[in-house]
Amino acid sequence: MERQMNVSVSSKEGDESDVVKESMELIETVGSYVGFRKTQRKECLSLVRRLKLLVPLLEEFRELGTSVSGKVLNCLADLRKALLAAKKLLKHCNYGSKIYLALEGEAVMSRFHAVYDKLNQALDGLPYDEVGISVEVKEQVELMRMQLKRAKKRTDTQDIELAMDMMVVFSKNDDRNADSAILERLAIKLELHTVTDLNEETLAVRKLVKGRGGHNAENIQQIIDLLSKFKQITGIEEKIAFDGPVSSKSLHRCQSSSIPHEFLCPITLEIMTDPVIVATGQTFERESIRKWLDSNHRTCPKTGQTLNHLSLAPNFALKNLIRQWCEKNNFELPKKDPYFGSHGSSTVLMKEISFLVQNLSSCQLDVQREAIGKIRMLSKDNPENRILIADSGGIPPLVRLLCHPDSKIQEHTVTALLNLSIDETNKRLIAREGAIPAIIEILQNGTDKARENSAAALFSLSIIEENRELVGTLKGIPPLVDLLQHGTVRGKKDAATALFNLSLNKANKSRAIKAGIIPPLLHLLEDDKNLGMIDEALSILLLLTSHPEGRNEIGKLSFIEILVEIIRNGTPKNKECATSVLLELGLNNSSLVLAALQYGVYEHLVEIAKSGTNRAQRKANSLLNHMSKCEHIP
C-alpha cells in the first residue's frame, strides 16, 4: 500500500513538471512570433504581453519541492489547454491570410475572448496559499486577470475606415477607378502592396483553401477575387491559379495536383511556361521578369541583388521538366499571348504616350479630345501606364484642361485624372498642380457624368490626409452634399463614399454638418431604401456622432425611431450599423436610450445579441449593458 502511494505521488510530481514545462515552452513560442497581421496586431501583442506575466507563476511551480494536490494539477492542466488555444490563435494571426483576418475580424475577436475566458477559468480556482505562491506573483496574476476582463469589455476594436472599405469592395460590381482607390487604401492597410507581401498572401490563401475543403466557398472566392485585384493594382496582372471558381470539385483538384515549388515563378507564384534565367542565376517567367525590368527595376526580385546585366537566358532544362510533369499529371499549361508584354511593344507604348501628351496642348479641339480619350483608356486598368503618363509630363496639361469650356473634354479629363490618381505618387502630383479647385468647380457645374467622376476623383485624392484637409478648406464638401441630395443614383453613391473619406478628418466633420449633410443621409434611411445605401449612410452618421454638433443634430427622437425600425427590419449588416450608431448616441445621452426602449428596441437587441453578426452581437450586448447600468432595464 505504501509503495502504491509513493508511485502515485511520484506520478503527480512528474505530471506537474511536464505541464509546467510545456506551459513555459508555449509562452516562449508565442513570444517568438513577430509577424502579426496588422488587423489583429494590437490584440496579439497585448495577449503575448499578458501571457508573459504568467512566467513567474510557472517558475515558482517549477521550483516547488513538494507534490501538489489533484486540484492544483487540474488547474495547471486547464492552464496548459488555454495556452494551447492562445498559441493556435496567435499562430493564425501571425501566418494566416491577411484578407481573411480582416474579413472575419469580429469572428477572430470572438476567439480572443474565448481564450481570455479559458485563461480566467484556469486561474480562477488556483489555490495560491495551498502551494505557497508568493504575494508578488499572486498580485501579478490577478493584475493579468483584471486586464483580460477589461479586454473583453471593449466595445469597438474594429477600424471603422477598414470596415467601410471592406463593405464597399465586397458590395460593388462597379469596376471604375474610384473603387481602385479603395483597393489601394485597403492594400496599404492590410500590408499587401509589394510583390513579397502578395506572394506570402497567395501561399496563405492556398493553405486556407486546402484547409476549408470546400466549406464557405463563397467567402473563399471573395478572398481570392480581392487578392487578384491587389495583384493587378500592384502591376502583377496574372490571375491566381486556384483552378477557376472555388467549389468542392476545384478544391479537390487543387489538393491532388500540388505543383512543385521550383516550377512556380517567384513573382507570380504561377507555373512557368517560358522560364528564363537572370544574371543572379534565379529563374522567372519571361513575361513577369520582363515587366519587372521594364518598370526600371535593376535588382533581382527574389534576392534583391543588383543585376550585372539584363540578358535573359532560356532555362530549357526546367522547361522540359515542367512539360514532363504536366503530361504525367494531366495538367494543362495556361495559354500565353505571344505578343503581350514584349519589350518592343513597351517601347512603342512609351512613344505613343509621349505623342498623346503633346497633343493635349494642341490648338485643334478634335486632336485634344482624341488624346484625352486615349489617355483615359490607357490609364484605366494598367498601373505601369499611369506611371508612364505622369513621367511623360501628362499631369500638368490635364489639370489645365479641367477648365476647358468643352463639357466632353472636361468629363474625359476628370476621369483620366481619377484613373491616374490611383497611383500614390500621382495623388500628390495632381494636388500639387492645383487640380482640386478645378475638380470642385466641375463638381458644382459639370454634366451629371462629370460630377459623378469629380466626386470619385475627390475620394481618390483624399485618401492622403493632407488632401482631405485641402478639399475641406477649398469648400469641396457643400457640392458633395448637394450631389448626395440631388444627384443620380451613381452620383449619390460617389458622393457618399467621398464624404465618408473626408469626414475621417475632424475639421471636415464640422464642415459637413454645417453644409447640411445630415438631412440627405436621413432621407436615404427613410425613403431611398431601394438604392441600397443604408449601410453607407449609417457609416457616415457613425463618424458624425463622434462630434458634439453631429450628436446634437442626429440625436432627435425622429432619428431614434428610424434606427429602431432598421434594427427591427433591416438586413444583418443594417442592424449592425444601426446598433453601432445607437450605442454611440446612447453612451453620450442616456435619454436617447430610454426613447429607443419606448420605441420597442429591447427585444430586437436581445435577438441581435444572440444571432446577429459577430460585431452586431458585441454592440448589442454593450448597449444592453449600458441600459442596465442606466437602470432603464432590470
XYZ file of C-alpha atoms in Angstrom:
634
model
C 0.000 0.000 0.000
C 2.841 2.377 0.940
C 4.615 1.517 -2.346
C 1.454 2.341 -4.335
C 1.141 5.691 -2.550
C 4.759 6.603 -3.361
C 4.185 5.750 -7.024
C 1.081 7.993 -7.030
C 2.981 10.921 -5.513
C 5.852 10.433 -7.952
C 3.411 10.335 -10.859
C 1.793 13.596 -9.733
C 5.176 15.279 -9.431
C 6.060 14.082 -12.925
C 2.751 15.285 -14.345
C 3.163 18.669 -12.683
C 6.700 19.036 -14.002
C 5.623 18.153 -17.546
C 2.643 20.511 -17.511
C 4.709 23.412 -16.181
C 7.495 22.775 -18.698
C 5.065 22.570 -21.624
C 3.276 25.728 -20.488
C 6.534 27.677 -20.308
C 7.539 26.399 -23.748
C 4.195 27.545 -25.157
C 4.714 31.059 -23.776
C 8.258 31.100 -25.171
C 6.949 30.028 -28.595
C 4.273 32.725 -28.845
C 6.843 35.265 -27.698
C 8.889 34.459 -30.799
C 6.094 35.417 -33.224
C 6.987 38.715 -34.888
C 4.729 38.952 -37.960
C 1.269 39.542 -36.512
C -1.196 40.772 -39.126
C -1.988 44.466 -38.854
C -5.708 43.960 -38.216
C -5.039 41.921 -35.050
C -1.541 43.143 -34.167
C -2.542 45.235 -31.159
C -4.648 42.436 -29.654
C -1.934 39.839 -30.320
C 0.830 41.899 -28.711
C -1.395 42.572 -25.695
C -2.137 38.863 -25.296
C 1.547 37.898 -25.591
C 2.459 40.535 -23.012
C -0.172 39.165 -20.622
C 0.920 35.576 -21.127
C 4.475 36.541 -20.172
C 3.094 37.705 -16.818
C 2.449 34.012 -16.089
C 6.139 33.078 -16.320
C 6.977 33.947 -12.655
C 3.993 31.823 -11.523
C 5.176 28.836 -13.555
C 8.746 29.314 -12.329
C 7.563 29.125 -8.718
C 5.676 25.910 -9.510
C 8.813 24.517 -11.128
C 10.864 25.306 -8.024
C 8.394 23.717 -5.579
C 9.957 20.894 -3.642
C 6.694 19.224 -2.679
C 3.988 17.454 -4.630
C 0.719 19.223 -5.414
C -2.899 18.214 -4.949
C -5.107 16.897 -7.713
C -6.992 20.212 -7.710
C -3.811 22.181 -8.433
C -2.776 19.711 -11.109
C -6.178 20.080 -12.799
C -5.816 23.876 -12.751
C -2.376 23.606 -14.343
C -3.730 21.232 -16.979
C -6.536 23.708 -17.749
C -3.959 26.479 -17.988
C -1.950 24.446 -20.488
C -5.114 23.931 -22.590
C -5.779 27.670 -22.512
C -2.189 28.366 -23.572
C -2.524 25.869 -26.428
C -5.653 27.702 -27.602
C -3.785 31.008 -27.336
C -0.861 29.625 -29.330
C -3.165 28.344 -32.083
C -4.893 31.716 -32.350
C -1.658 33.731 -32.289
C -0.091 31.443 -34.887
C -3.109 32.011 -37.131
C -2.748 35.780 -36.698
C 0.982 35.513 -37.458
C 0.885 33.314 -40.564
C -2.737 33.367 -41.764
C -4.268 35.161 -44.723
C -4.362 38.914 -44.107
C -7.518 39.273 -46.180
C -9.296 36.503 -44.260
C -8.294 38.009 -40.910
C -9.665 41.400 -41.997
C -12.855 39.960 -43.483
C -13.506 37.837 -40.388
C -12.171 40.383 -37.908
C -15.065 40.138 -35.492
C -15.073 36.335 -35.589
C -11.354 36.369 -34.785
C -12.037 38.774 -31.925
C -14.558 36.288 -30.558
C -11.768 33.700 -30.496
C -9.631 36.092 -28.449
C -12.498 36.439 -25.981
C -12.813 32.653 -25.771
C -9.091 32.422 -24.953
C -9.495 35.106 -22.264
C -12.328 33.078 -20.718
C -10.240 29.885 -20.695
C -7.294 31.635 -19.065
C -9.523 33.203 -16.414
C -11.250 29.905 -15.659
C -7.922 28.092 -15.321
C -6.521 30.713 -12.943
C -9.752 31.238 -11.009
C -9.603 28.076 -8.938
C -5.852 28.068 -8.315
C -5.233 27.752 -4.528
C -2.227 30.073 -4.213
C -1.932 29.757 -0.435
C -2.001 25.950 -0.537
C 1.113 25.769 -2.720
C 2.870 28.739 -1.172
C 2.867 31.097 -4.140
C 4.429 34.448 -3.196
C 2.258 37.526 -2.708
C 4.067 39.399 -5.511
C 3.370 36.666 -8.071
C -0.229 36.299 -6.904
C -0.785 40.052 -7.373
C 0.790 39.894 -10.838
C -1.561 37.086 -11.893
C -4.566 38.964 -10.514
C -3.475 42.038 -12.478
C -3.380 39.937 -15.620
C -6.869 38.581 -14.939
C -8.220 42.105 -14.488
C -6.641 43.103 -17.814
C -8.293 40.144 -19.536
C -11.686 41.121 -18.143
C -11.222 44.718 -19.307
C -10.191 43.493 -22.747
C -13.482 41.608 -23.050
C -15.465 44.742 -22.220
C -14.024 46.817 -25.055
C -16.878 47.664 -27.384
C -15.139 48.668 -30.611
C -11.857 47.170 -31.754
C -12.589 47.340 -35.457
C -11.103 50.099 -37.602
C -14.196 51.888 -38.952
C -12.351 53.002 -42.081
C -11.239 49.432 -42.781
C -14.763 48.127 -42.144
C -16.231 50.667 -44.582
C -13.658 49.860 -47.263
C -14.273 46.122 -46.961
C -18.024 46.708 -47.150
C -17.704 48.859 -50.281
C -15.293 46.485 -52.040
C -17.442 43.414 -51.464
C -20.749 45.118 -52.264
C -19.841 46.864 -55.525
C -19.807 45.467 -59.029
C -18.622 48.774 -60.481
C -15.112 48.485 -61.923
C -14.383 52.207 -62.030
C -11.209 53.509 -60.518
C -12.995 55.072 -57.571
C -13.084 51.513 -56.306
C -9.435 51.042 -57.288
C -8.643 53.878 -54.892
C -10.392 51.962 -52.117
C -8.453 48.849 -53.142
C -5.199 50.763 -52.937
C -6.011 52.012 -49.442
C -7.017 48.502 -48.391
C -3.770 47.098 -49.782
C -1.776 49.579 -47.710
C -3.851 48.956 -44.574
C -3.503 45.182 -44.923
C 0.192 45.471 -45.880
C -0.388 43.804 -49.248
C 1.258 46.272 -51.610
C 4.604 44.656 -52.521
C 5.465 41.576 -54.577
C 6.776 39.830 -51.443
C 3.622 40.651 -49.443
C 1.382 39.322 -52.212
C 3.397 36.137 -52.707
C 3.179 35.369 -48.982
C -0.556 36.101 -49.016
C -1.030 33.803 -52.016
C 0.588 30.941 -50.095
C -1.577 31.714 -47.047
C -4.736 31.716 -49.177
C -3.736 28.422 -50.818
C -3.381 26.915 -47.355
C -6.752 28.361 -46.350
C -8.411 26.883 -49.448
C -6.993 23.433 -48.730
C -7.905 23.617 -45.060
C -11.529 24.548 -45.763
C -12.143 21.532 -48.029
C -14.926 23.247 -49.977
C -16.704 24.837 -46.993
C -17.648 28.543 -47.147
C -16.856 28.533 -50.880
C -18.457 31.946 -51.458
C -16.387 33.541 -48.722
C -13.195 31.972 -50.052
C -13.990 33.151 -53.574
C -14.317 36.722 -52.267
C -10.853 36.443 -50.726
C -9.366 35.079 -53.960
C -11.031 37.800 -56.038
C -9.740 40.531 -53.734
C -6.212 39.091 -53.812
C -6.344 39.109 -57.621
C -7.357 42.785 -57.550
C -4.495 43.611 -55.191
C -2.109 41.929 -57.631
C -3.498 43.951 -60.514
C -3.084 47.336 -58.813
C 0.476 46.355 -57.863
C 1.229 45.606 -61.500
C 1.005 41.804 -61.362
C -1.707 41.059 -63.870
C -1.624 37.257 -63.747
C -4.611 35.567 -62.157
C -4.079 33.339 -59.162
C -4.107 29.695 -60.212
C -6.860 28.356 -57.974
C -8.335 26.380 -60.859
C -11.346 28.574 -61.549
C -14.210 29.362 -59.173
C -13.820 27.826 -55.748
C -16.007 24.759 -55.414
C -15.624 21.396 -53.758
C -14.607 19.950 -57.120
C -11.930 22.551 -57.810
C -10.684 22.337 -54.236
C -10.238 18.606 -54.674
C -8.178 19.117 -57.823
C -6.149 21.782 -56.070
C -5.259 19.353 -53.303
C -4.453 16.412 -55.559
C -2.314 18.349 -58.073
C 0.247 20.139 -55.948
C 2.630 21.919 -58.321
C 6.311 21.516 -57.342
C 7.581 24.753 -55.824
C 10.534 25.005 -58.222
C 8.102 25.139 -61.170
C 6.482 28.348 -59.881
C 7.601 31.838 -60.885
C 8.826 33.662 -57.724
C 6.984 36.824 -58.834
C 3.535 35.427 -59.631
C 3.675 32.016 -57.911
C 2.196 30.526 -61.096
C 3.600 27.604 -63.064
C 6.096 28.810 -65.670
C 5.603 28.274 -69.400
C 8.699 30.158 -70.586
C 11.292 30.096 -67.775
C 14.354 32.323 -68.167
C 17.478 32.869 -66.067
C 18.607 36.347 -64.944
C 22.135 37.476 -64.049
C 21.878 36.245 -60.433
C 21.032 32.701 -61.569
C 17.390 32.898 -60.451
C 14.646 31.678 -62.802
C 11.444 33.582 -63.602
C 8.622 33.501 -66.131
C 9.809 35.589 -69.106
C 6.722 37.818 -69.209
C 6.854 38.565 -65.468
C 10.552 39.410 -65.262
C 10.292 41.491 -68.442
C 7.558 43.604 -66.811
C 9.764 43.958 -63.751
C 12.702 45.185 -65.846
C 10.524 47.460 -67.994
C 9.441 49.217 -64.780
C 13.076 50.379 -64.319
C 13.955 47.776 -61.682
C 17.601 46.737 -61.823
C 17.639 44.222 -58.982
C 16.646 40.569 -58.733
C 13.069 40.360 -57.347
C 13.985 37.289 -55.289
C 17.433 38.076 -53.862
C 17.496 41.876 -54.056
C 20.952 41.739 -55.663
C 21.854 44.245 -58.384
C 21.745 42.684 -61.853
C 25.096 42.958 -63.668
C 23.274 42.715 -66.997
C 19.664 42.482 -68.209
C 20.033 39.500 -70.533
C 17.532 36.664 -70.136
C 18.738 33.119 -70.854
C 16.092 30.445 -71.594
C 16.032 27.667 -68.990
C 15.417 24.758 -71.378
C 16.157 22.085 -68.760
C 13.485 23.382 -66.372
C 11.029 23.937 -69.222
C 11.442 20.283 -70.214
C 10.911 19.101 -66.617
C 7.726 21.200 -66.350
C 6.432 19.753 -69.625
C 7.088 16.173 -68.426
C 5.376 16.826 -65.084
C 2.334 18.346 -66.819
C 1.988 15.311 -69.113
C 2.277 12.904 -66.192
C -0.299 14.779 -64.063
C -2.693 15.759 -66.903
C -2.068 19.407 -66.087
C -2.829 21.903 -68.859
C -0.469 24.858 -69.012
C -2.159 28.277 -69.309
C -2.124 29.813 -72.776
C 0.043 32.905 -73.192
C -0.372 35.725 -75.674
C 2.949 35.743 -77.593
C 2.671 39.465 -78.269
C 1.671 40.603 -74.791
C 4.241 42.472 -72.725
C 7.114 42.215 -75.210
C 9.940 44.720 -74.883
C 9.254 46.064 -78.368
C 5.614 46.787 -77.636
C 6.632 48.558 -74.405
C 8.887 50.933 -76.345
C 6.104 51.615 -78.843
C 3.710 52.357 -75.977
C 6.115 54.877 -74.434
C 6.345 56.699 -77.762
C 2.562 56.665 -78.131
C 2.042 58.109 -74.640
C 4.598 60.842 -75.282
C 2.790 61.721 -78.524
C -0.605 61.813 -76.778
C 0.724 64.080 -74.008
C 1.983 66.516 -76.643
C -1.449 66.513 -78.309
C -3.102 67.568 -75.050
C -1.782 71.063 -75.784
C -2.935 71.058 -79.417
C -4.923 74.002 -80.768
C -7.310 71.613 -82.520
C -10.302 70.520 -80.437
C -10.647 67.119 -82.140
C -6.969 66.318 -81.553
C -7.298 67.208 -77.863
C -10.451 65.134 -77.481
C -8.826 62.104 -79.091
C -5.681 62.418 -76.955
C -7.651 62.734 -73.705
C -9.905 59.809 -74.617
C -6.916 57.551 -75.302
C -5.102 58.625 -72.139
C -8.277 57.934 -70.189
C -8.419 54.375 -71.583
C -4.679 53.710 -71.186
C -4.790 54.779 -67.536
C -7.927 52.848 -66.615
C -6.547 49.408 -65.753
C -2.764 49.467 -66.149
C -0.595 50.658 -63.216
C 2.506 50.951 -65.419
C 0.679 53.208 -67.865
C -0.291 55.563 -65.031
C 3.379 55.958 -64.141
C 4.422 56.373 -67.785
C 1.799 59.078 -68.399
C 2.932 61.000 -65.308
C 6.627 60.570 -66.178
C 5.881 61.861 -69.683
C 4.563 65.105 -68.191
C 0.882 64.302 -68.688
C -0.496 65.658 -65.407
C 0.062 69.455 -65.846
C -1.712 69.702 -69.250
C -4.556 67.506 -67.973
C -5.034 69.794 -64.975
C -5.142 72.814 -67.289
C -7.803 71.108 -69.417
C -10.117 70.840 -66.402
C -11.005 74.479 -67.091
C -11.700 73.895 -70.796
C -15.160 75.159 -71.851
C -15.927 71.955 -73.790
C -18.001 69.700 -71.488
C -16.822 66.476 -73.141
C -13.177 67.424 -72.653
C -13.917 68.246 -69.001
C -15.591 64.874 -68.484
C -12.768 62.857 -70.086
C -10.116 64.911 -68.281
C -11.535 64.496 -64.785
C -11.951 60.765 -65.436
C -8.367 60.467 -66.701
C -7.127 62.225 -63.551
C -9.275 59.875 -61.460
C -7.530 56.934 -63.134
C -4.061 58.456 -62.705
C -4.755 59.245 -59.036
C -4.820 55.547 -58.198
C -1.018 55.778 -58.089
C 0.134 57.138 -54.712
C 2.769 59.457 -56.191
C 0.310 60.792 -58.750
C -2.132 61.764 -55.979
C 0.399 64.255 -54.661
C 1.390 65.462 -58.141
C -2.233 66.106 -59.126
C -2.927 68.049 -55.921
C 0.341 69.982 -56.270
C -0.633 71.071 -59.794
C -3.760 72.706 -58.375
C -6.334 70.233 -59.676
C -8.586 70.179 -56.611
C -10.221 73.641 -57.075
C -10.942 72.851 -60.742
C -12.394 69.437 -59.845
C -14.640 71.112 -57.266
C -15.772 73.583 -59.951
C -16.763 70.677 -62.243
C -18.493 69.025 -59.291
C -20.624 72.156 -58.962
C -21.336 72.941 -62.602
C -20.423 69.974 -64.819
C -22.556 67.362 -66.562
C -24.031 64.549 -64.468
C -21.281 62.160 -65.570
C -18.554 64.729 -64.939
C -19.972 65.467 -61.465
C -20.002 61.752 -60.596
C -16.398 61.304 -61.680
C -15.361 64.513 -59.907
C -16.756 63.113 -56.654
C -14.913 59.855 -57.284
C -11.695 61.777 -58.031
C -12.005 63.749 -54.780
C -12.454 60.481 -52.924
C -9.316 59.025 -54.502
C -7.229 62.152 -53.866
C -8.445 62.432 -50.267
C -7.022 59.055 -49.338
C -3.984 61.200 -48.453
C -4.700 63.056 -45.206
C -3.267 66.384 -46.390
C -5.627 66.340 -49.379
C -8.637 65.721 -47.100
C -7.902 68.966 -45.316
C -7.336 70.720 -48.651
C -10.687 69.602 -50.095
C -12.389 70.834 -46.925
C -10.721 74.256 -46.892
C -11.409 74.729 -50.628
C -15.145 74.255 -49.924
C -15.429 70.912 -51.667
C -17.848 69.474 -49.112
C -21.008 71.548 -49.889
C -21.175 70.443 -53.574
C -20.665 66.837 -52.461
C -23.587 67.204 -50.058
C -25.630 68.672 -52.912
C -24.740 65.679 -55.113
C -25.712 63.353 -52.270
C -29.101 65.061 -52.100
C -29.894 65.730 -55.760
C -27.570 63.568 -57.845
C -28.172 60.455 -59.901
C -28.031 57.072 -58.163
C -24.390 56.741 -59.197
C -23.729 60.319 -58.101
C -25.257 59.749 -54.665
C -23.044 56.705 -54.131
C -19.897 58.533 -55.269
C -20.738 61.478 -53.022
C -21.368 59.214 -50.014
C -18.040 57.425 -50.457
C -16.164 60.721 -50.804
C -17.937 62.288 -47.816
C -17.165 59.270 -45.653
C -13.492 59.583 -46.526
C -13.409 63.345 -45.948
C -15.248 63.003 -42.620
C -12.367 60.985 -41.236
C -10.793 64.437 -40.806
C -12.007 66.129 -37.613
C -12.412 69.614 -39.119
C -14.327 68.196 -42.071
C -16.930 66.664 -39.764
C -17.930 70.143 -38.665
C -17.846 71.387 -42.272
C -20.076 68.530 -43.423
C -22.595 69.154 -40.638
C -22.717 72.884 -41.455
C -23.129 72.032 -45.163
C -26.309 70.143 -44.277
C -25.144 66.541 -44.706
C -27.472 65.057 -42.099
C -30.906 65.634 -43.764
C -29.955 63.827 -47.031
C -28.435 60.981 -45.005
C -31.676 60.636 -43.049
C -33.591 60.784 -46.329
C -31.552 57.810 -47.565
C -32.599 55.884 -44.461
C -36.280 56.799 -44.737
C -37.160 56.883 -48.417
C -34.323 55.576 -50.561
C -34.006 52.015 -49.326
C -34.116 50.774 -52.912
C -30.738 52.459 -53.530
C -29.038 50.053 -51.153
C -27.212 52.868 -49.348
C -28.406 52.347 -45.788
C -25.060 50.950 -44.624
C -23.127 53.818 -46.244
C -25.445 56.418 -44.702
C -25.213 54.837 -41.249
C -21.415 54.576 -41.502
C -21.146 58.318 -42.174
C -23.602 59.052 -39.356
C -21.496 56.908 -37.019
C -18.483 59.102 -37.823
C -20.520 62.250 -37.199
C -21.769 61.025 -33.804
C -18.210 61.405 -32.507
C -18.623 65.191 -32.981
C -20.749 67.173 -30.470
C -22.508 69.116 -33.262
C -23.290 65.854 -35.003
C -24.746 64.281 -31.866
C -26.906 67.346 -31.255
C -28.383 67.255 -34.747
C -28.644 63.484 -35.096
C -29.931 62.782 -31.599
C -33.577 63.612 -32.275
C -36.496 61.361 -31.408
C -37.451 61.012 -35.070
C -33.996 59.608 -35.859
C -34.099 57.207 -32.908
C -37.385 55.877 -34.264
C -35.733 55.296 -37.679
C -32.828 53.464 -36.027
C -35.188 51.206 -34.101
C -37.084 50.433 -37.312
C -33.815 49.420 -39.036
C -32.811 47.321 -36.021
C -36.209 45.641 -36.253
C -36.468 45.005 -40.005
C -33.087 45.655 -41.648
C -30.547 43.269 -43.127
C -27.947 41.803 -40.723
C -25.446 44.475 -41.836
C -28.094 47.223 -41.494
C -28.809 46.051 -37.948
C -25.107 46.019 -37.103
C -24.607 49.600 -38.332
C -27.788 50.908 -36.693
C -26.916 49.278 -33.363
C -23.432 50.861 -33.529
C -24.916 54.329 -34.073
C -27.473 53.885 -31.276
C -24.725 52.718 -28.907
C -22.577 55.783 -29.679
C -25.526 58.118 -29.144
C -26.676 56.303 -26.018
C -23.268 56.415 -24.346
C -23.383 60.208 -24.614
C -27.085 60.720 -23.848
C -28.963 58.129 -21.801
C -32.326 59.782 -22.553
C -31.953 58.567 -26.155
C -31.599 55.030 -24.821
C -34.855 55.462 -22.930
C -36.515 56.729 -26.122
C -35.270 53.688 -28.047
C -36.728 51.421 -25.361
C -40.061 53.180 -25.657
C -39.979 52.503 -29.409
C -39.561 48.789 -28.621
C -35.858 48.217 -29.304
C -35.201 45.904 -26.342
C -36.469 42.583 -27.699
C -34.720 43.184 -31.026
C -31.404 43.932 -29.290
C -31.758 40.700 -27.332
C -32.306 38.846 -30.605
C -29.287 40.522 -32.246
C -27.163 39.695 -29.197
C -27.988 36.027 -29.813
C -27.991 35.697 -33.596
C -26.629 38.866 -35.236
C -23.262 39.276 -36.931
C -20.316 38.975 -34.548
C -19.847 42.729 -34.420
C -23.586 43.320 -34.051
C -23.715 40.872 -31.125
C -20.968 42.763 -29.327
C -22.597 46.132 -29.973
C -25.988 44.845 -28.844
C -24.516 43.375 -25.655
C -22.709 46.643 -24.911
C -25.920 48.580 -25.442
C -27.908 46.195 -23.226
C -25.247 46.511 -20.506
C -25.414 50.301 -20.765
C -29.208 50.192 -20.488
C -28.869 48.070 -17.381
C -26.359 50.466 -15.790
C -28.696 53.373 -16.523
C -31.413 51.338 -14.757
C -33.622 51.522 -17.835
C -33.881 47.724 -17.828
C -33.544 45.221 -14.952
